Amino acid sequence: MSVTPWLQRAVATLREIKALGLKESILRLHRYAIIRPGTLVGVDALGNKYYEDTSYTVGRDRWVIFPGADLDPTQVTAEWYGWLHHMTDTLPTLPEAQKYRPVYEAPHIVNVSGTKASYLPPNHQLSDKWHLPERDHDRGYEEWSEPLQQEQQQQFAQQDDYTEYQEATVGGARSQ
């Protein structure tokens, strides 16, 4: 009598629920919509737990469980990202993988967009340093005045005379 694969998975899932406990199982079911049995292969500095189960198809056989309720994929470090996406089969915790790590590599920083720690330009409305822009007269701009308008009219009159002169000479030269 052979046991079908779906029954084997069901038994493995029940064992996983028993191992996790009811509360943690309900939380995982709520966060990830699935409870997957697998082998814990490593934990990174941020507390992420990485699992593997080779009985699943490639692409679904490696996964990460984030600590807490914040499911932010930017918490996955570059080394573990490569392992999760089958760029490498070497676990980042092994000494073999550590020797290929560049010495100039900066520590991993989680994306903080949309949080209080996100960058805002100095004069952004949500920034602590935000202030109302200065009024025009505070910046040294002058308001429009009537004499300026008269000067502009004189300039336009001189330009019109020059335009008429050009039309007369160019038009006259063409008509001859």
CSV table of N, CA and C in Angstrom, one decimal:
chain,number,residue,atom,x,y,z
A,1,MET,N,0.8,-1.2,0.0
A,1,MET,CA,0.0,0.0,0.0
A,1,MET,C,0.9,1.2,0.0
A,2,SER,N,0.7,2.1,-1.0
A,2,SER,CA,1.6,3.3,-1.1
A,2,SER,C,0.8,4.5,-0.6
A,3,VAL,N,1.5,5.4,0.0
A,3,VAL,CA,0.8,6.6,0.5
A,3,VAL,C,0.9,7.7,-0.6
A,4,THR,N,-0.1,8.4,-0.9
A,4,THR,CA,-0.1,9.4,-2.0
A,4,THR,C,0.7,10.6,-1.5
A,5,PRO,N,1.2,11.4,-2.4
A,5,PRO,CA,2.0,12.6,-2.1
A,5,PRO,C,1.2,13.6,-1.3
A,6,TRP,N,0.0,13.8,-1.6
A,6,TRP,CA,-0.8,14.8,-0.9
A,6,TRP,C,-1.0,14.4,0.5
A,7,LEU,N,-1.2,13.1,0.8
A,7,LEU,CA,-1.3,12.6,2.2
A,7,LEU,C,0.0,12.8,2.9
A,8,GLN,N,1.1,12.6,2.3
A,8,GLN,CA,2.4,12.8,2.9
A,8,GLN,C,2.6,14.3,3.3
A,9,ARG,N,2.2,15.2,2.4
A,9,ARG,CA,2.3,16.6,2.7
A,9,ARG,C,1.3,17.0,3.9
A,10,ALA,N,0.2,16.4,3.9
A,10,ALA,CA,-0.8,16.7,5.0
A,10,ALA,C,-0.3,16.2,6.3
A,11,VAL,N,0.3,15.1,6.3
A,11,VAL,CA,0.9,14.6,7.6
A,11,VAL,C,2.1,15.5,8.0
A,12,ALA,N,2.9,15.9,7.0
A,12,ALA,CA,4.1,16.8,7.3
A,12,ALA,C,3.6,18.1,7.8
A,13,THR,N,2.5,18.6,7.3
A,13,THR,CA,1.9,19.9,7.7
A,13,THR,C,1.4,19.8,9.1
A,14,LEU,N,0.7,18.7,9.5
A,14,LEU,CA,0.3,18.5,10.8
A,14,LEU,C,1.4,18.3,11.8
A,15,ARG,N,2.5,17.7,11.4
A,15,ARG,CA,3.7,17.7,12.3
A,15,ARG,C,4.3,19.1,12.5
A,16,GLU,N,4.3,19.9,11.4
A,16,GLU,CA,4.8,21.3,11.5
A,16,GLU,C,3.9,22.1,12.5
A,17,ILE,N,2.6,21.9,12.4
A,17,ILE,CA,1.7,22.6,13.3
A,17,ILE,C,1.9,22.2,14.8
A,18,LYS,N,2.2,20.9,15.0
A,18,LYS,CA,2.5,20.4,16.3
A,18,LYS,C,3.8,20.9,16.8
A,19,ALA,N,4.8,21.0,15.9
A,19,ALA,CA,6.1,21.5,16.4
A,19,ALA,C,6.0,23.0,16.6
A,20,LEU,N,5.3,23.8,15.9
A,20,LEU,CA,5.2,25.2,16.0
A,20,LEU,C,4.3,25.6,17.2
A,21,GLY,N,3.3,24.9,17.4
A,21,GLY,CA,2.3,25.3,18.4
A,21,GLY,C,1.1,25.9,17.8
A,22,LEU,N,0.0,25.9,18.4
A,22,LEU,CA,-1.2,26.4,17.8
A,22,LEU,C,-1.2,27.9,17.5
A,23,LYS,N,-0.7,28.7,18.5
A,23,LYS,CA,-0.6,30.2,18.3
A,23,LYS,C,0.3,30.6,17.1
A,24,GLU,N,1.5,30.0,17.0
A,24,GLU,CA,2.4,30.3,15.9
A,24,GLU,C,1.9,29.8,14.6
A,25,SER,N,1.2,28.7,14.6
A,25,SER,CA,0.6,28.2,13.4
A,25,SER,C,-0.5,29.1,12.9
A,26,ILE,N,-1.3,29.6,13.8
A,26,ILE,CA,-2.4,30.5,13.3
A,26,ILE,C,-1.8,31.8,12.8
A,27,LEU,N,-0.7,32.3,13.4
A,27,LEU,CA,0.0,33.5,13.0
A,27,LEU,C,0.6,33.3,11.6
A,28,ARG,N,1.2,32.2,11.4
A,28,ARG,CA,1.8,31.9,10.0
A,28,ARG,C,0.7,31.8,9.0
A,29,LEU,N,-0.3,31.1,9.4
A,29,LEU,CA,-1.4,30.9,8.4
A,29,LEU,C,-2.0,32.3,8.0
A,30,HIS,N,-2.1,33.2,9.0
A,30,HIS,CA,-2.7,34.5,8.8
A,30,HIS,C,-1.7,35.4,7.9
A,31,ARG,N,-0.4,35.3,8.2
A,31,ARG,CA,0.6,36.1,7.5
A,31,ARG,C,0.9,35.6,6.1
A,32,TYR,N,1.1,34.3,6.0
A,32,TYR,CA,1.6,33.7,4.8
A,32,TYR,C,0.5,32.9,4.0
A,33,ALA,N,-0.6,32.7,4.6
A,33,ALA,CA,-1.7,31.9,4.0
A,33,ALA,C,-1.3,30.5,3.7
A,34,ILE,N,-0.3,30.0,4.4
A,34,ILE,CA,0.1,28.6,4.2
A,34,ILE,C,1.0,28.2,5.4
A,35,ILE,N,1.0,27.0,5.7
A,35,ILE,CA,1.9,26.4,6.7
A,35,ILE,C,2.7,25.4,5.9
A,36,ARG,N,4.0,25.6,5.8
A,36,ARG,CA,4.8,24.8,5.0
A,36,ARG,C,5.9,24.1,5.9
A,37,PRO,N,5.9,22.8,5.8
A,37,PRO,CA,7.0,22.1,6.5
A,37,PRO,C,8.3,22.2,5.7
A,38,GLY,N,9.4,22.4,6.4
A,38,GLY,CA,10.6,22.5,5.7
A,38,GLY,C,11.8,22.4,6.7
A,39,THR,N,13.0,22.4,6.2
A,39,THR,CA,14.2,22.3,7.0
A,39,THR,C,14.7,23.7,7.2
A,40,LEU,N,14.9,24.1,8.4
A,40,LEU,CA,15.6,25.4,8.7
A,40,LEU,C,17.0,25.3,8.3
A,41,VAL,N,17.5,26.2,7.4
A,41,VAL,CA,18.9,26.1,6.9
A,41,VAL,C,19.7,27.3,7.4
A,42,GLY,N,19.1,28.3,7.9
A,42,GLY,CA,19.9,29.4,8.4
A,42,GLY,C,19.0,30.6,8.9
A,43,VAL,N,19.7,31.4,9.7
A,43,VAL,CA,19.1,32.6,10.2
A,43,VAL,C,20.1,33.8,10.0
A,44,ASP,N,19.6,34.9,9.5
A,44,ASP,CA,20.5,36.0,9.2
A,44,ASP,C,20.5,37.0,10.4
A,45,ALA,N,21.3,38.1,10.3
A,45,ALA,CA,21.5,39.0,11.4
A,45,ALA,C,20.2,39.8,11.7
A,46,LEU,N,19.2,39.9,10.8
A,46,LEU,CA,18.0,40.5,11.1
A,46,LEU,C,16.9,39.6,11.7
A,47,GLY,N,17.2,38.4,11.9
A,47,GLY,CA,16.3,37.4,12.5
A,47,GLY,C,15.4,36.7,11.5
A,48,ASN,N,15.7,36.8,10.2
A,48,ASN,CA,14.9,36.1,9.2
A,48,ASN,C,15.3,34.6,9.2
A,49,LYS,N,14.3,33.7,9.1
A,49,LYS,CA,14.6,32.3,9.1
A,49,LYS,C,14.4,31.8,7.7
A,50,TYR,N,15.4,31.0,7.2
A,50,TYR,CA,15.3,30.5,5.8
A,50,TYR,C,15.1,29.0,5.8
A,51,TYR,N,14.2,28.6,5.0
A,51,TYR,CA,13.8,27.2,5.0
A,51,TYR,C,13.9,26.6,3.6
A,52,GLU,N,14.0,25.3,3.5
A,52,GLU,CA,14.1,24.6,2.2
A,52,GLU,C,13.4,23.3,2.3
A,53,ASP,N,12.7,22.9,1.3
A,53,ASP,CA,12.1,21.6,1.2
A,53,ASP,C,12.2,21.2,-0.3
A,54,THR,N,13.0,20.2,-0.6
A,54,THR,CA,13.3,19.9,-2.0
A,54,THR,C,12.2,19.1,-2.6
A,55,SER,N,11.1,18.7,-1.9
A,55,SER,CA,10.0,18.0,-2.4
A,55,SER,C,9.1,18.9,-3.3
A,56,TYR,N,9.2,20.2,-3.0
A,56,TYR,CA,8.5,21.2,-3.8
A,56,TYR,C,9.2,21.4,-5.2
A,57,THR,N,8.5,22.0,-6.1
A,57,THR,CA,9.2,22.3,-7.4
A,57,THR,C,10.2,23.5,-7.2
A,58,VAL,N,11.1,23.6,-8.2
A,58,VAL,CA,12.1,24.6,-8.1
A,58,VAL,C,11.4,26.0,-8.2
A,59,GLY,N,11.8,26.9,-7.4
A,59,GLY,CA,11.1,28.2,-7.4
A,59,GLY,C,10.2,28.3,-6.2
A,60,ARG,N,9.8,27.2,-5.6
A,60,ARG,CA,8.9,27.2,-4.5
A,60,ARG,C,9.5,26.4,-3.3
A,61,ASP,N,10.7,25.9,-3.5
A,61,ASP,CA,11.3,25.0,-2.5
A,61,ASP,C,12.2,25.8,-1.5
A,62,ARG,N,12.3,27.1,-1.6
A,62,ARG,CA,13.1,27.9,-0.6
A,62,ARG,C,12.2,29.1,-0.3
A,63,TRP,N,12.1,29.4,1.0
A,63,TRP,CA,11.3,30.5,1.5
A,63,TRP,C,11.9,31.1,2.7
A,64,VAL,N,11.4,32.3,3.1
A,64,VAL,CA,11.9,33.0,4.3
A,64,VAL,C,10.7,33.3,5.2
A,65,ILE,N,10.9,33.2,6.5
A,65,ILE,CA,9.9,33.6,7.4
A,65,ILE,C,10.5,34.9,8.2
A,66,PHE,N,9.8,36.0,8.1
A,66,PHE,CA,10.3,37.2,8.7
A,66,PHE,C,9.9,37.3,10.1
A,67,PRO,N,10.7,37.9,11.0
A,67,PRO,CA,10.4,38.0,12.4
A,67,PRO,C,9.3,39.1,12.6
A,68,GLY,N,8.4,38.9,13.4
A,68,GLY,CA,7.4,39.9,13.7
A,68,GLY,C,6.3,40.0,12.6
A,69,ALA,N,5.5,41.1,12.6
A,69,ALA,CA,4.5,41.2,11.6
A,69,ALA,C,4.8,42.0,10.4
A,70,ASP,N,6.0,42.5,10.3
A,70,ASP,CA,6.5,43.3,9.2
A,70,ASP,C,7.0,42.4,8.1
A,71,LEU,N,6.3,42.3,7.0
A,71,LEU,CA,6.7,41.4,5.9
A,71,LEU,C,7.3,42.3,4.8
A,72,ASP,N,8.5,42.7,5.0
A,72,ASP,CA,9.2,43.6,4.1
A,72,ASP,C,10.3,42.8,3.4
A,73,PRO,N,10.2,42.6,2.1
A,73,PRO,CA,11.2,41.9,1.3
A,73,PRO,C,12.6,42.5,1.3
A,74,THR,N,12.6,43.8,1.6
A,74,THR,CA,14.0,44.5,1.7
A,74,THR,C,14.8,44.0,2.9
A,75,GLN,N,14.2,43.3,3.8
A,75,GLN,CA,14.9,42.7,4.9
A,75,GLN,C,15.8,41.6,4.5
A,76,VAL,N,15.6,41.0,3.3
A,76,VAL,CA,16.5,39.9,2.9
A,76,VAL,C,17.8,40.5,2.4
A,77,THR,N,18.9,40.0,3.0
A,77,THR,CA,20.2,40.4,2.6
A,77,THR,C,20.6,39.9,1.2
A,78,ALA,N,21.6,40.5,0.6
A,78,ALA,CA,22.0,40.1,-0.7
A,78,ALA,C,22.5,38.6,-0.8
A,79,GLU,N,23.2,38.1,0.2
A,79,GLU,CA,23.6,36.7,0.1
A,79,GLU,C,22.4,35.8,0.1
A,80,TRP,N,21.5,36.1,1.0
A,80,TRP,CA,20.3,35.2,1.2
A,80,TRP,C,19.4,35.4,0.0
A,81,TYR,N,19.4,36.5,-0.6
A,81,TYR,CA,18.6,36.7,-1.8
A,81,TYR,C,19.1,35.8,-3.0
A,82,GLY,N,20.4,35.8,-3.1
A,82,GLY,CA,21.0,34.9,-4.1
A,82,GLY,C,20.6,33.4,-3.9
A,83,TRP,N,20.7,33.0,-2.6
A,83,TRP,CA,20.3,31.6,-2.3
A,83,TRP,C,18.8,31.4,-2.5
A,84,LEU,N,18.0,32.3,-2.1
A,84,LEU,CA,16.5,32.1,-2.3
A,84,LEU,C,16.1,32.0,-3.8
A,85,HIS,N,16.8,32.7,-4.6
A,85,HIS,CA,16.5,32.7,-6.1
A,85,HIS,C,17.3,31.8,-6.9
A,86,HIS,N,18.0,30.8,-6.2
A,86,HIS,CA,18.8,29.8,-6.9
A,86,HIS,C,19.9,30.4,-7.7
A,87,MET,N,20.4,31.5,-7.3
A,87,MET,CA,21.7,32.0,-8.0
A,87,MET,C,22.9,31.3,-7.5
A,88,THR,N,22.8,30.7,-6.3
A,88,THR,CA,23.8,29.9,-5.7
A,88,THR,C,23.2,28.8,-4.8
A,89,ASP,N,23.8,27.7,-4.7
A,89,ASP,CA,23.3,26.7,-3.8
A,89,ASP,C,24.1,26.6,-2.5
A,90,THR,N,25.2,27.5,-2.5
A,90,THR,CA,26.0,27.5,-1.2
A,90,THR,C,25.3,28.4,-0.2
A,91,LEU,N,25.1,27.9,1.0
A,91,LEU,CA,24.5,28.7,2.0
A,91,LEU,C,25.4,29.8,2.4
A,92,PRO,N,24.9,31.0,2.6
A,92,PRO,CA,25.7,32.2,3.0
A,92,PRO,C,26.4,32.0,4.4
A,93,THR,N,25.9,31.1,5.2
A,93,THR,CA,26.5,30.9,6.5
A,93,THR,C,27.8,30.1,6.5
A,94,LEU,N,28.0,29.3,5.4
A,94,LEU,CA,29.1,28.5,5.3
A,94,LEU,C,30.4,29.3,5.0
A,95,PRO,N,31.6,28.8,5.5
A,95,PRO,CA,32.8,29.5,5.2
A,95,PRO,C,33.2,29.6,3.7
A,96,GLU,N,32.7,28.7,2.9
A,96,GLU,CA,33.0,28.7,1.5
A,96,GLU,C,32.4,30.0,0.9
A,97,ALA,N,31.2,30.4,1.3
A,97,ALA,CA,30.5,31.6,0.8
A,97,ALA,C,31.1,32.8,1.4
A,98,GLN,N,31.7,32.8,2.6
A,98,GLN,CA,32.2,34.0,3.2
A,98,GLN,C,33.5,34.4,2.5
A,99,LYS,N,34.3,33.5,1.9
A,99,LYS,CA,35.5,33.9,1.3
A,99,LYS,C,35.3,34.7,0.0
A,100,TYR,N,34.1,34.6,-0.6
A,100,TYR,CA,33.8,35.3,-1.8
A,100,TYR,C,33.2,36.7,-1.5
A,101,ARG,N,32.9,36.9,-0.3
A,101,ARG,CA,32.3,38.2,0.1
A,101,ARG,C,33.3,39.3,0.0
A,102,PRO,N,33.0,40.4,-0.7
A,102,PRO,CA,34.0,41.5,-0.9
A,102,PRO,C,34.2,42.2,0.5
A,103,VAL,N,35.4,42.7,0.7
A,103,VAL,CA,35.7,43.4,1.9
A,103,VAL,C,35.1,44.8,2.0
A,104,TYR,N,34.8,45.4,0.8
A,104,TYR,CA,34.3,46.7,0.7
A,104,TYR,C,32.7,46.7,0.9
A,105,GLU,N,32.1,45.6,1.0
A,105,GLU,CA,30.7,45.5,1.0
A,105,GLU,C,30.1,46.2,2.3
A,106,ALA,N,29.1,47.1,2.1
A,106,ALA,CA,28.5,47.8,3.2
A,106,ALA,C,27.5,46.9,3.9
A,107,PRO,N,27.2,47.1,5.1
A,107,PRO,CA,26.2,46.3,5.8
A,107,PRO,C,24.8,46.6,5.2
A,108,HIS,N,24.0,45.6,5.3
A,108,HIS,CA,22.6,45.6,4.7
A,108,HIS,C,21.8,46.7,5.4
A,109,ILE,N,21.1,47.5,4.7
A,109,ILE,CA,20.2,48.5,5.2
A,109,ILE,C,18.8,48.2,4.7
A,110,VAL,N,17.8,48.1,5.6
A,110,VAL,CA,16.4,47.9,5.2
A,110,VAL,C,15.9,49.2,4.6
A,111,ASN,N,15.0,49.1,3.6
A,111,ASN,CA,14.4,50.2,3.0
A,111,ASN,C,13.4,50.9,4.0
A,112,VAL,N,13.6,52.2,4.2
A,112,VAL,CA,12.8,52.9,5.2
A,112,VAL,C,11.8,53.8,4.5
A,113,SER,N,11.5,53.7,3.2
A,113,SER,CA,10.6,54.6,2.6
A,113,SER,C,9.2,54.4,3.2
A,114,GLY,N,8.6,55.6,3.4
A,114,GLY,CA,7.2,55.6,4.0
A,114,GLY,C,7.2,55.5,5.5
A,115,THR,N,8.4,55.6,6.1
A,115,THR,CA,8.5,55.6,7.6
A,115,THR,C,9.0,56.9,8.1
A,116,LYS,N,9.1,57.1,9.4
A,116,LYS,CA,9.6,58.4,9.9
A,116,LYS,C,11.1,58.5,9.6
A,117,ALA,N,11.8,57.4,9.3
A,117,ALA,CA,13.3,57.5,9.1
A,117,ALA,C,13.6,57.8,7.6
A,118,SER,N,12.6,57.9,6.7
A,118,SER,CA,12.8,58.1,5.3
A,118,SER,C,13.4,59.5,5.0
A,119,TYR,N,14.1,59.6,3.9
A,119,TYR,CA,14.7,60.9,3.6
A,119,TYR,C,13.7,61.9,3.0
A,120,LEU,N,13.7,63.1,3.5
A,120,LEU,CA,12.9,64.2,2.9
A,120,LEU,C,13.8,65.4,2.7
A,121,PRO,N,13.6,66.0,1.5
A,121,PRO,CA,14.4,67.2,1.3
A,121,PRO,C,14.2,68.3,2.3
A,122,PRO,N,15.1,69.2,2.6
A,122,PRO,CA,15.0,70.2,3.7
A,122,PRO,C,13.7,71.0,3.6
A,123,ASN,N,13.2,71.4,2.5
A,123,ASN,CA,12.1,72.2,2.4
A,123,ASN,C,10.8,71.5,2.1
A,124,HIS,N,10.8,70.2,2.3
A,124,HIS,CA,9.6,69.4,2.1
A,124,HIS,C,8.6,69.6,3.2
A,125,GLN,N,7.3,69.6,2.9
A,125,GLN,CA,6.3,70.0,3.9
A,125,GLN,C,6.3,69.0,5.1
A,126,LEU,N,6.7,67.8,4.9
A,126,LEU,CA,6.7,66.8,6.0
A,126,LEU,C,8.0,66.8,6.8
A,127,SER,N,9.0,67.6,6.3
A,127,SER,CA,10.2,67.7,7.0
A,127,SER,C,10.1,68.5,8.3
A,128,ASP,N,11.0,68.2,9.2
A,128,ASP,CA,11.0,69.0,10.5
A,128,ASP,C,11.6,70.4,10.2
A,129,LYS,N,12.4,70.6,9.2
A,129,LYS,CA,13.0,71.9,8.9
A,129,LYS,C,12.1,72.8,8.0
A,130,TRP,N,10.9,72.4,7.7
A,130,TRP,CA,10.1,73.1,6.7
A,130,TRP,C,9.7,74.4,7.2
A,131,HIS,N,9.7,75.4,6.4
A,131,HIS,CA,9.2,76.8,6.7
A,131,HIS,C,8.5,77.4,5.5
A,132,LEU,N,7.7,78.4,5.8
A,132,LEU,CA,6.9,79.0,4.7
A,132,LEU,C,7.9,79.8,3.8
A,133,PRO,N,7.7,79.7,2.5
A,133,PRO,CA,8.6,80.5,1.6
A,133,PRO,C,8.5,82.0,1.8
A,134,GLU,N,9.6,82.7,1.6
A,134,GLU,CA,9.7,84.1,1.8
A,134,GLU,C,8.8,84.8,0.7
A,135,ARG,N,8.2,85.9,1.1
A,135,ARG,CA,7.4,86.7,0.2
A,135,ARG,C,8.4,87.4,-0.8
A,136,ASP,N,7.8,87.8,-2.0
A,136,ASP,CA,8.6,88.3,-3.0
A,136,ASP,C,9.4,89.6,-2.6
A,137,HIS,N,8.7,90.5,-1.9
A,137,HIS,CA,9.4,91.7,-1.5
A,137,HIS,C,10.5,91.4,-0.5
A,138,ASP,N,10.5,90.3,0.2
A,138,ASP,CA,11.6,89.9,1.1
A,138,ASP,C,12.8,89.5,0.4
A,139,ARG,N,12.6,89.0,-0.8
A,139,ARG,CA,13.7,88.5,-1.6
A,139,ARG,C,14.4,89.6,-2.5
A,140,GLY,N,13.9,90.8,-2.4
A,140,GLY,CA,14.5,91.8,-3.2
A,140,GLY,C,13.9,92.1,-4.5
A,141,TYR,N,12.7,91.5,-4.8
A,141,TYR,CA,12.0,91.8,-6.0
A,141,TYR,C,11.3,93.1,-5.9
A,142,GLU,N,11.2,93.8,-7.0
A,142,GLU,CA,10.5,95.1,-7.0
A,142,GLU,C,9.1,94.9,-7.7
A,143,GLU,N,8.2,95.6,-7.2
A,143,GLU,CA,6.8,95.5,-7.8
A,143,GLU,C,6.8,96.3,-9.1
A,144,TRP,N,5.9,96.1,-10.0
A,144,TRP,CA,5.7,96.8,-11.2
A,144,TRP,C,5.3,98.2,-11.0
A,145,SER,N,5.9,99.1,-11.7
A,145,SER,CA,5.6,100.5,-11.6
A,145,SER,C,5.3,101.1,-12.9
A,146,GLU,N,4.6,102.3,-13.0
A,146,GLU,CA,4.2,102.9,-14.2
A,146,GLU,C,5.4,103.4,-15.1
A,147,PRO,N,6.4,104.0,-14.5
A,147,PRO,CA,7.5,104.4,-15.4
A,147,PRO,C,8.1,103.3,-16.2
A,148,LEU,N,8.2,102.1,-15.6
A,148,LEU,CA,8.7,101.0,-16.3
A,148,LEU,C,7.9,100.7,-17.6
A,149,GLN,N,6.6,100.9,-17.4
A,149,GLN,CA,5.7,100.6,-18.6
A,149,GLN,C,6.0,101.6,-19.7
A,150,GLN,N,6.2,102.9,-19.4
A,150,GLN,CA,6.5,103.9,-20.4
A,150,GLN,C,7.8,103.5,-21.1
A,151,GLU,N,8.8,103.1,-20.4
A,151,GLU,CA,10.1,102.7,-21.0
A,151,GLU,C,9.9,101.6,-22.0
A,152,GLN,N,9.1,100.6,-21.6
A,152,GLN,CA,8.8,99.5,-22.5
A,152,GLN,C,8.1,99.9,-23.7
A,153,GLN,N,7.2,100.9,-23.6
A,153,GLN,CA,6.4,101.4,-24.8
A,153,GLN,C,7.4,102.0,-25.7
A,154,GLN,N,8.3,102.8,-25.2
A,154,GLN,CA,9.3,103.5,-26.1
A,154,GLN,C,10.2,102.4,-26.8
A,155,GLN,N,10.6,101.4,-26.1
A,155,GLN,CA,11.4,100.3,-26.7
A,155,GLN,C,10.6,99.6,-27.8
A,156,PHE,N,9.3,99.4,-27.6
A,156,PHE,CA,8.5,98.7,-28.6
A,156,PHE,C,8.3,99.6,-29.8
A,157,ALA,N,8.2,100.9,-29.6
A,157,ALA,CA,8.0,101.9,-30.7
A,157,ALA,C,9.3,101.9,-31.5
A,158,GLN,N,10.4,101.9,-30.9
A,158,GLN,CA,11.7,101.9,-31.6
A,158,GLN,C,11.8,100.6,-32.5
A,159,GLN,N,11.3,99.4,-31.9
A,159,GLN,CA,11.4,98.2,-32.6
A,159,GLN,C,10.4,98.2,-33.8
A,160,ASP,N,9.2,98.8,-33.6
A,160,ASP,CA,8.3,98.9,-34.7
A,160,ASP,C,8.9,99.7,-35.9
A,161,ASP,N,9.5,100.9,-35.5
A,161,ASP,CA,10.2,101.7,-36.6
A,161,ASP,C,11.2,100.9,-37.3
A,162,TYR,N,12.0,100.1,-36.6
A,162,TYR,CA,13.0,99.3,-37.2
A,162,TYR,C,12.4,98.2,-38.1
A,163,THR,N,11.3,97.6,-37.7
A,163,THR,CA,10.6,96.6,-38.4
A,163,THR,C,10.1,97.2,-39.7
A,164,GLU,N,9.5,98.4,-39.6
A,164,GLU,CA,9.0,99.1,-40.8
A,164,GLU,C,10.1,99.4,-41.8
A,165,TYR,N,11.2,99.8,-41.3
A,165,TYR,CA,12.4,100.1,-42.1
A,165,TYR,C,12.9,98.9,-42.8
A,166,GLN,N,12.9,97.7,-42.1
A,166,GLN,CA,13.4,96.5,-42.7
A,166,GLN,C,12.4,96.1,-43.8
A,167,GLU,N,11.1,96.2,-43.6
A,167,GLU,CA,10.1,95.8,-44.6
A,167,GLU,C,10.2,96.7,-45.8
A,168,ALA,N,10.5,98.0,-45.6
A,168,ALA,CA,10.6,98.9,-46.7
A,168,ALA,C,11.8,98.6,-47.6
A,169,THR,N,12.9,98.3,-46.9
A,169,THR,CA,14.1,98.1,-47.7
A,169,THR,C,14.2,96.7,-48.3
A,170,VAL,N,13.8,95.7,-47.6
A,170,VAL,CA,13.8,94.4,-48.1
A,170,VAL,C,12.7,94.2,-49.1
A,171,GLY,N,11.5,94.7,-48.8
A,171,GLY,CA,10.4,94.6,-49.7
A,171,GLY,C,10.7,95.5,-51.0
A,172,GLY,N,11.3,96.6,-50.8
A,172,GLY,CA,11.6,97.5,-51.9
A,172,GLY,C,12.7,96.8,-52.8
A,173,ALA,N,13.7,96.1,-52.2
A,173,ALA,CA,14.7,95.5,-53.0
A,173,ALA,C,14.1,94.3,-53.8
A,174,ARG,N,13.2,93.6,-53.2
A,174,ARG,CA,12.6,92.5,-53.9
A,174,ARG,C,11.7,92.9,-55.1
A,175,SER,N,11.0,94.0,-54.9
A,175,SER,CA,10.0,94.5,-55.9
A,175,SER,C,10.8,95.0,-57.2
A,176,GLN,N,12.0,95.4,-57.0
A,176,GLN,CA,12.7,96.0,-58.2
A,176,GLN,C,13.3,95.0,-59.1
